Coordinates of C-alpha atoms and ligand atoms in Angstrom, one line a residue:
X1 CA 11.0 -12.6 28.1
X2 CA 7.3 -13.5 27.7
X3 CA 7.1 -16.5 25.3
X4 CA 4.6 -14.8 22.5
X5 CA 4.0 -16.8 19.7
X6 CA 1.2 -15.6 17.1
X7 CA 0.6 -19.7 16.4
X8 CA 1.1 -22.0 19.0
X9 CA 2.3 -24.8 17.4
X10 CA 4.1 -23.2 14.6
X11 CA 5.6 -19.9 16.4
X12 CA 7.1 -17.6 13.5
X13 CA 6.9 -20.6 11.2
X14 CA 3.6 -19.2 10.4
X15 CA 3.0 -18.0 6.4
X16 CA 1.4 -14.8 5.9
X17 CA -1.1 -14.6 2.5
X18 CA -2.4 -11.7 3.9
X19 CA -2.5 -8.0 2.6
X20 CA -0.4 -6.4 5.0
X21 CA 1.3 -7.1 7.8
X22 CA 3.2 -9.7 5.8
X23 CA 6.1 -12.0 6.2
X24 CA 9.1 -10.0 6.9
X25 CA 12.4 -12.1 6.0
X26 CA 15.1 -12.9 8.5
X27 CA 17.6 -11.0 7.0
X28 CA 15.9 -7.9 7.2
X29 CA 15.4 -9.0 11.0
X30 CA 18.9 -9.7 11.3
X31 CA 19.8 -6.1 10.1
X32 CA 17.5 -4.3 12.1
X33 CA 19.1 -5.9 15.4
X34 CA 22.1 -4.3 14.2
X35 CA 23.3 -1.5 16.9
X36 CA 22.7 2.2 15.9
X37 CA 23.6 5.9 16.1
X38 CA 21.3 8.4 17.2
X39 CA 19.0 10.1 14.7
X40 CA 21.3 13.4 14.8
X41 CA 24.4 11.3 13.6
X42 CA 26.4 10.9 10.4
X43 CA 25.8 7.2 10.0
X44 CA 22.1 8.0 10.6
X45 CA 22.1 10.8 8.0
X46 CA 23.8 8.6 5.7
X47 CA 21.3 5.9 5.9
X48 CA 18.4 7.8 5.8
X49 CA 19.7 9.6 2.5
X50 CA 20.5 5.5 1.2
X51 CA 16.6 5.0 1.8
X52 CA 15.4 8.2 0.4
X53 CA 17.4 7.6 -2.5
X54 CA 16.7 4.0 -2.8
X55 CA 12.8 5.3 -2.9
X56 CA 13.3 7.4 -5.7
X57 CA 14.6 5.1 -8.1
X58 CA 11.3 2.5 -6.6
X59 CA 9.0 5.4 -8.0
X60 CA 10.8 6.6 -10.5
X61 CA 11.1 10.1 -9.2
X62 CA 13.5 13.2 -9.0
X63 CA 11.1 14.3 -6.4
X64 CA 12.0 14.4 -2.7
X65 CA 10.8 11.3 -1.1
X66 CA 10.2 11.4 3.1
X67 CA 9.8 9.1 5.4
X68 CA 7.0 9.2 8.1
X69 CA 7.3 7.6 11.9
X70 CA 3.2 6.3 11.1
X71 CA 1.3 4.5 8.7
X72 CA -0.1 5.4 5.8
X73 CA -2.9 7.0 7.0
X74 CA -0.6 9.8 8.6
X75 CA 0.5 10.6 5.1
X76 CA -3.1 10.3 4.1
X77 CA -4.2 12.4 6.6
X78 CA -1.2 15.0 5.8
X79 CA -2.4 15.3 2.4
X80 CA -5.4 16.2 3.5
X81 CA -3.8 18.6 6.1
X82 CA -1.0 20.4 3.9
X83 CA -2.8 20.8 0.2
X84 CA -6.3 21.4 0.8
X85 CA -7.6 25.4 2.1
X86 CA -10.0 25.9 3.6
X87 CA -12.3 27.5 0.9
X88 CA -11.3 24.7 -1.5
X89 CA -12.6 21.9 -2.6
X90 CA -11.4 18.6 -2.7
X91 CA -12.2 15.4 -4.7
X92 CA -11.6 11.7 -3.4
X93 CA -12.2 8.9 -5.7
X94 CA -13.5 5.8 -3.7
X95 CA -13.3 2.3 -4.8
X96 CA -14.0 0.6 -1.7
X97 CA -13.2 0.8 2.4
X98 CA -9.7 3.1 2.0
X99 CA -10.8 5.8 -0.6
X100 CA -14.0 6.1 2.1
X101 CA -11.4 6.3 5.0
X102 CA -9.4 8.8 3.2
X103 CA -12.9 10.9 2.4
X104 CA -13.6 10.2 5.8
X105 CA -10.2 12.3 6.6
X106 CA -11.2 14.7 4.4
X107 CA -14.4 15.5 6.3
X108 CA -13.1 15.1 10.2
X109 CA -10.1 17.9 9.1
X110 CA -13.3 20.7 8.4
X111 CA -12.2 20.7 4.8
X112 CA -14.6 20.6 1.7
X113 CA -14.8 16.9 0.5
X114 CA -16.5 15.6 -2.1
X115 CA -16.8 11.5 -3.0
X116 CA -17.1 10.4 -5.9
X117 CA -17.5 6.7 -5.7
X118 CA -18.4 3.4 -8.0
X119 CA -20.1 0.1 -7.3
X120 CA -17.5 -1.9 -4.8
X121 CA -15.8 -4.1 -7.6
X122 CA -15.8 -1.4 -9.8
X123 CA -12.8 0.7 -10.6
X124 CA -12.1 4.9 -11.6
X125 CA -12.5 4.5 -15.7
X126 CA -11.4 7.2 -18.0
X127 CA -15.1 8.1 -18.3
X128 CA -16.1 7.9 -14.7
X129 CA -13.4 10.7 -13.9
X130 CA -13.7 13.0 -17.1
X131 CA -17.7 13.4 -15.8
X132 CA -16.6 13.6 -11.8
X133 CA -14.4 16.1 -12.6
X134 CA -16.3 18.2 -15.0
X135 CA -19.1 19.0 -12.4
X136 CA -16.9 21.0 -10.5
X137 CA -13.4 23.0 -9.9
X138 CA -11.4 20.7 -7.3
X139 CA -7.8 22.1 -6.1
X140 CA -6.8 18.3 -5.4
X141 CA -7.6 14.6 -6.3
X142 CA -7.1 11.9 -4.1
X143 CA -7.1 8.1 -5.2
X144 CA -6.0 4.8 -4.7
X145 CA -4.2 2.6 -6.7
X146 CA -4.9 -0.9 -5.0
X147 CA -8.0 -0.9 -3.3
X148 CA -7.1 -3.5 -0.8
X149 CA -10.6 -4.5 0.3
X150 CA -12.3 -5.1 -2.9
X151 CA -9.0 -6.0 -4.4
X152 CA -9.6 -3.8 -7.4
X153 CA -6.6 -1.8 -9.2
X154 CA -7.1 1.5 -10.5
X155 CA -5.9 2.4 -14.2
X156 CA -3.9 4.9 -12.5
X157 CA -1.5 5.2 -15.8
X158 CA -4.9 6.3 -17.5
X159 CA -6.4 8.8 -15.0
X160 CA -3.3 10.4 -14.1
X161 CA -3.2 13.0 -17.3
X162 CA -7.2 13.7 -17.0
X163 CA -6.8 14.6 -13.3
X164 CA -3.4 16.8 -13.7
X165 CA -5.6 18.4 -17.0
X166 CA -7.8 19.5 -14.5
X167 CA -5.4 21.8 -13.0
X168 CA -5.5 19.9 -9.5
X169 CA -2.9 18.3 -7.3
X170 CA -2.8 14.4 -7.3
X171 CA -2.4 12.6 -4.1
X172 CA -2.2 8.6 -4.7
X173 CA -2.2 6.1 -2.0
X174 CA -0.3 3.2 -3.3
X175 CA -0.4 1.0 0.2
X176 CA -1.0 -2.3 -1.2
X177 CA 0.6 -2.2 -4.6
X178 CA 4.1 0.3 -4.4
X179 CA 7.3 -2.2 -4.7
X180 CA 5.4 -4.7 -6.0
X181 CA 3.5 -3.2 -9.2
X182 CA 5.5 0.0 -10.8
X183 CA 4.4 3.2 -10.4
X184 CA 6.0 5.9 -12.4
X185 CA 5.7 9.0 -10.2
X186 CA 7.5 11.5 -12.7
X187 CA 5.9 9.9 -15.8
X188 CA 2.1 10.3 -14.4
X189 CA 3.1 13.5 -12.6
X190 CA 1.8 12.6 -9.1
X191 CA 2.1 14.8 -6.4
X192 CA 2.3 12.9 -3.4
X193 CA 2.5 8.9 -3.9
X194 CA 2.6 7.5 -0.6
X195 CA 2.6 3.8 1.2
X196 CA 3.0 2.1 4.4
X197 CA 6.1 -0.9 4.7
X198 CA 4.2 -3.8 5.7
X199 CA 2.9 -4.5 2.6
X200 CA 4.9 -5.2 -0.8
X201 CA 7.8 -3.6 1.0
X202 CA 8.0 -7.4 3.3
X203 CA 8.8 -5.1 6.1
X204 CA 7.7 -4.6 9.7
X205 CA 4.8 -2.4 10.1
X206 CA 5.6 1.2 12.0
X207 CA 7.1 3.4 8.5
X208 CA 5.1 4.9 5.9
X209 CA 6.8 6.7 2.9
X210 CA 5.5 9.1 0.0
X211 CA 7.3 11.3 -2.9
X212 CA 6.9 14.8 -2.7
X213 CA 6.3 17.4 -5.5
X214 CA 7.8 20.6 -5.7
X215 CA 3.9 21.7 -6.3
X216 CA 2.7 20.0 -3.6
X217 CA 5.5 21.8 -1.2
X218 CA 4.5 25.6 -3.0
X219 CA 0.9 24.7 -2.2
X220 CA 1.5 23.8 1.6
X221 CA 3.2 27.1 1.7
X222 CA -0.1 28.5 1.0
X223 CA -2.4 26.8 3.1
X224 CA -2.3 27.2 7.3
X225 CA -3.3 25.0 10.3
X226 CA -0.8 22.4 8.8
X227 CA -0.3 21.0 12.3
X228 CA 3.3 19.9 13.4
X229 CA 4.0 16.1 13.3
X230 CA 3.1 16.0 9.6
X231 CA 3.8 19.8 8.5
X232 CA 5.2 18.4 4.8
X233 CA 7.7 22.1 4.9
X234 CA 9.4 21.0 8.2
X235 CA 9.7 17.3 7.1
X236 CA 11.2 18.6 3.5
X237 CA 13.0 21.1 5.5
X238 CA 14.9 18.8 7.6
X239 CA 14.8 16.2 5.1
X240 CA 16.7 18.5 2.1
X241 CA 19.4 20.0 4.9
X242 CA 20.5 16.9 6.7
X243 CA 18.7 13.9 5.6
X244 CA 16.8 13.7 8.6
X245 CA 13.9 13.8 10.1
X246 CA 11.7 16.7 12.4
X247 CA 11.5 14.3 15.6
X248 CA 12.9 11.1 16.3
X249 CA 12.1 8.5 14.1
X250 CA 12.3 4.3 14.6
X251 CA 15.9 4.2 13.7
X252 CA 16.2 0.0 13.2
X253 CA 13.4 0.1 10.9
X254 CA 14.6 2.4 8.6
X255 CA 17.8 0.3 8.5
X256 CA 15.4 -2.3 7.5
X257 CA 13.5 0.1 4.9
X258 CA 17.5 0.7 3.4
X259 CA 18.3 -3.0 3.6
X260 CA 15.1 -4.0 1.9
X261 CA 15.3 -1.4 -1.0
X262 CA 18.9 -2.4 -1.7
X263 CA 17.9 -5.7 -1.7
X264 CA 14.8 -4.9 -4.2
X265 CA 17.2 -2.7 -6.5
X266 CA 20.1 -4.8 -6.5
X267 CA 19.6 -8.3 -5.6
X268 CA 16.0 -8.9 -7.2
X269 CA 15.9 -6.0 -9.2
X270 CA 12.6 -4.3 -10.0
X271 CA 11.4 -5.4 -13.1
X272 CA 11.6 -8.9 -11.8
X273 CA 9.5 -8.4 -8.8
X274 CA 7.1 -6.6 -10.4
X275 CA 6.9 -9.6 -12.9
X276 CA 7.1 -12.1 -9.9
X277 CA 4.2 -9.8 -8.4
X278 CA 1.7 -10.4 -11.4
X279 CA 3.0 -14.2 -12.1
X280 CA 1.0 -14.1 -8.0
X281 CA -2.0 -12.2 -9.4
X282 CA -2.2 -14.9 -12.5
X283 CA -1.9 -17.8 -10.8
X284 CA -4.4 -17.2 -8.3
X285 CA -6.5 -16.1 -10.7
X286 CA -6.4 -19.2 -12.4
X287 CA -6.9 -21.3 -9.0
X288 CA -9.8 -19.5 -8.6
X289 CA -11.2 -20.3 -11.9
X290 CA -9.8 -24.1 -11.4
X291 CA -12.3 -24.3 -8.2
X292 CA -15.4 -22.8 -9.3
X293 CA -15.0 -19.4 -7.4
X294 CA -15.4 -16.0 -8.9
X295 CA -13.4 -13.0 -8.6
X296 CA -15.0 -10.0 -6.9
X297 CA -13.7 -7.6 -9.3
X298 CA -14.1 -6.5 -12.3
X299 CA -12.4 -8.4 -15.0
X300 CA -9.7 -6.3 -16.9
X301 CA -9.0 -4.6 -12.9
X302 CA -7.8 -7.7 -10.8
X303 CA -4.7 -6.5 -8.6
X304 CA -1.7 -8.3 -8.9
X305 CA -1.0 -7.9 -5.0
X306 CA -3.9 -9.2 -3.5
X307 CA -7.8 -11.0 -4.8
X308 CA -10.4 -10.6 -3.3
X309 CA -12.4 -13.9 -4.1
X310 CA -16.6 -14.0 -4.0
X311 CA -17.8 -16.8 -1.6
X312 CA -19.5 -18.5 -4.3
X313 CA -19.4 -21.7 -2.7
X314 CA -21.0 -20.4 0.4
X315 CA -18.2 -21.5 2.7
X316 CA -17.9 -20.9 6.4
X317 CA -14.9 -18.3 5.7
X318 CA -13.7 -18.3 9.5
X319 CA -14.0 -22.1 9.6
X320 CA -11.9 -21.7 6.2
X321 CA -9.1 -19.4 7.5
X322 CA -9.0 -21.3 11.3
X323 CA -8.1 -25.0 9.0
X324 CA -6.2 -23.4 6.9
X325 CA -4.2 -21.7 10.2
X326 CA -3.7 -25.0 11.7
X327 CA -1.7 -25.9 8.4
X328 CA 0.5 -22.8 9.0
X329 CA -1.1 -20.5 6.6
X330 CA -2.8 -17.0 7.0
X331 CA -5.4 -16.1 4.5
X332 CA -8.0 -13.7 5.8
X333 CA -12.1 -12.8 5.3
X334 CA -13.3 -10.5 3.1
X335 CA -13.3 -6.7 4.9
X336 CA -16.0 -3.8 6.2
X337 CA -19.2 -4.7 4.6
X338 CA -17.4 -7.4 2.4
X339 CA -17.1 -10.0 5.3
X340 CA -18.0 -13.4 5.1
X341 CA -19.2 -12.4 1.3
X342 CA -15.5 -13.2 0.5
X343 CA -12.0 -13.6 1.0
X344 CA -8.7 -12.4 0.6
X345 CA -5.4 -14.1 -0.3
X346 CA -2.3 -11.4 0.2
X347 CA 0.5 -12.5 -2.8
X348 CA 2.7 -9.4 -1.6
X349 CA 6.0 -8.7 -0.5
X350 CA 8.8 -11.9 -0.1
X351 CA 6.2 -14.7 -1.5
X352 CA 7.2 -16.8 -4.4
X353 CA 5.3 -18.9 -6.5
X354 CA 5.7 -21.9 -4.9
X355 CA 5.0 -20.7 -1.7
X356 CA 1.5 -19.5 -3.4
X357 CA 1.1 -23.3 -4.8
X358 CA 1.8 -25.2 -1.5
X359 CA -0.9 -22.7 0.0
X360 CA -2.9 -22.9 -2.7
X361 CA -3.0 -27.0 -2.7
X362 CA -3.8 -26.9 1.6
X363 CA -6.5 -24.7 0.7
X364 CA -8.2 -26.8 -2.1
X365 CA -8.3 -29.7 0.5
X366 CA -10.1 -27.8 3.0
X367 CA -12.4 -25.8 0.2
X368 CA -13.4 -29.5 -1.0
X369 CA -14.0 -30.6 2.8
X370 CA -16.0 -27.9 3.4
X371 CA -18.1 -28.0 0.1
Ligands
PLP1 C1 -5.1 1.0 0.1 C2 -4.8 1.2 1.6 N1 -4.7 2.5 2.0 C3 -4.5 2.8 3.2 C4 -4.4 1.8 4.2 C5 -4.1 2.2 5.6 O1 -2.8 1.8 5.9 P1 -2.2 1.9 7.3 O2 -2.9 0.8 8.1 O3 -0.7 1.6 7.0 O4 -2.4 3.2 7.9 C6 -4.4 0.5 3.8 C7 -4.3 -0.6 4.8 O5 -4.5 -1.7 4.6 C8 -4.6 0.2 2.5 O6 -4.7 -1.1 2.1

């Protein structure tokens, strides 16, 4: 087979302190090599409802939890598709690149979309969605939790009740943040929650996830030109009858996605990761403050997954991330209209906090070289 390495000199040696793809650990590779049943099988059926479960105890959820052959934006997009009519109106709360994308969605499907958005840095306070969604009647909310490029975290635990006061459904894309910062989908009452794998999960890319409302399912009824590959009825359909999916899914990484969330529930154990998740956030937090950078966002709304870190020091960033590459170690720039004004170190997924420190210590060399 062709001899693909993603670093020359280091092949798969390479470190990932990126936000997604990340670092994917060998025994999660080991079990996806395992042989496998087709998707119609018992053994399939029975790992599928393993997963499914193992989701719901993640979110914290009696609702039915899928699993999607995309990434997150399918699910983003389905929301858009399955709970929106056509004579509705819909509100997306924007932080950044992804709540624009997910507007963005909103607009390309023909549906009524209106963006409410905040100075990049920012997050959604309290205030900011009490005013947004006084102006107007919206039928659903969509928001993120993590904003990923400004590295911002959304008081989601705060918002949730003002948006389900306001009578609409509540989408939330936790990509960058669910199973590594808890999310209680029941508690906050969210109607879909949704998330790619190659994020906190540590898993290959190719899987994205969500929890379903029972809501959310009586309001797709309702609304038509659902499409077929994400029709949310025919996935909850399939899912509820045989713990399957509509068409074939990738059958070794959902053995990784059961693997992983056994591992995450029983080995680790999830109070622990999520502790382990904002020791990450802390302690680059406190680097950055050690080297005389700033954080891009707002104090008080620093995500524990991933910082976004000004270029205070006027580096070269793509100097920055080529040295620190040659030491084995992928951090990466800043992202849309944030490039080159700063950077991002990924603390997601499998990395400890000595992984973080031997990274950290490279990259103060070649920050003091470059200065
Ligand atoms: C917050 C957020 N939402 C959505 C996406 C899109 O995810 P995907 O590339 O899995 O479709 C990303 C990707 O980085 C993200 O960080």
């Amino acid at each position: 087979m062709t001899d693909i390495h993603f670093n020359k000199e280091k092949g798969s040696q390479l470190k990932l302190f990126t936000p997604g793809p990340v670092h994917v650990p060998e025994r999660v590779l080991k079990e996806m090599a395992k042989p496998n049943d087709t998707h119609r099988s018992k053994p399939y059926s029975e790992m599928h409802q393993m997963a499914a479960e193992g989701l719901q105890k993640l979110l914290y959820t009696n609702n039915e939890c899928l699993i999607f052959t995309s990434s997150a934006t399918g699910i983003m997009e389905a929301c858009v598709r399955n709970l929106i009519k056509d004579d509705e109106k819909a509100l997306f709360f924007s932080i950044g690149a992804f709540g624009d994308r997910w507007y963005e969605i909103g607009v390309r499907n023909g549906k009524i979309s209106v963006k409410q958005g905040v100075e990049w840095g920012k997050a959604i306070t309290p205030e900011v969605a009490q005013e947004a969604l006084s102006k107007d009647k919206y039928s659903v909310v969509l928001i993120q939790t993590n904003e990923t490029s400004t590295g911002v975290y959304n008081p989601i635990d705060e918002l949730a009740p003002i948006i389900k006061d306001s009578g609409a459904l509540m989408c939330v894309d936790a990509t960058s943040s669910m199973a590594g910062v808890k999310l209680e989908v029941d508690k906050s009452d969210i109607d879909i929650c949704l998330a790619s794998v190659q994020k906190c999960f540590a898993l290959p890319p190719g899987l994205a996830v969500c929890s379903v409302s029972d809501a959310a399912i009586e309001k797709a009824e309702q609304v038509k030109n659902r499409g077929l590959y994400f029709d949310l009825i025919a996935l909850k359909k399939r899912h509820v009858a045989k713990h399957q999916t509509p068409t074939t899914p990738p059958i070794p990484q959902i053995r990784g996605l059961t693997a992983q969330l056994e591992y995450i529930l029983n080995e680790e154990g999830l109070e622990k990761r999520f502790e382990r998740h904002e020791k990450l956030g802390k302690r680059t937090r406190t680097w950055v403050q050690e080297n005389n950078l700033e954080m891009f966002p707002e104090k008080g709304y620093e995500s524990n997954t991933v910082s976004t870190i000004k270029n205070s020091l006027d580096l070269d960033i793509p100097k920055m991330v080529s040295m620190l590459l040659d030491k084995g170690y992928r951090i990466v720039n800043g992202y849309g209209q944030l490039v080159n004004k700063t950077f991002r170190i990924g603390h997601m997924g499998e990395i400890q906090l000595k992984d973080l420190e031997e990274m950290l210590n490279d990259l103060t060399d070649i920050i003091n070289e470059l200065k």
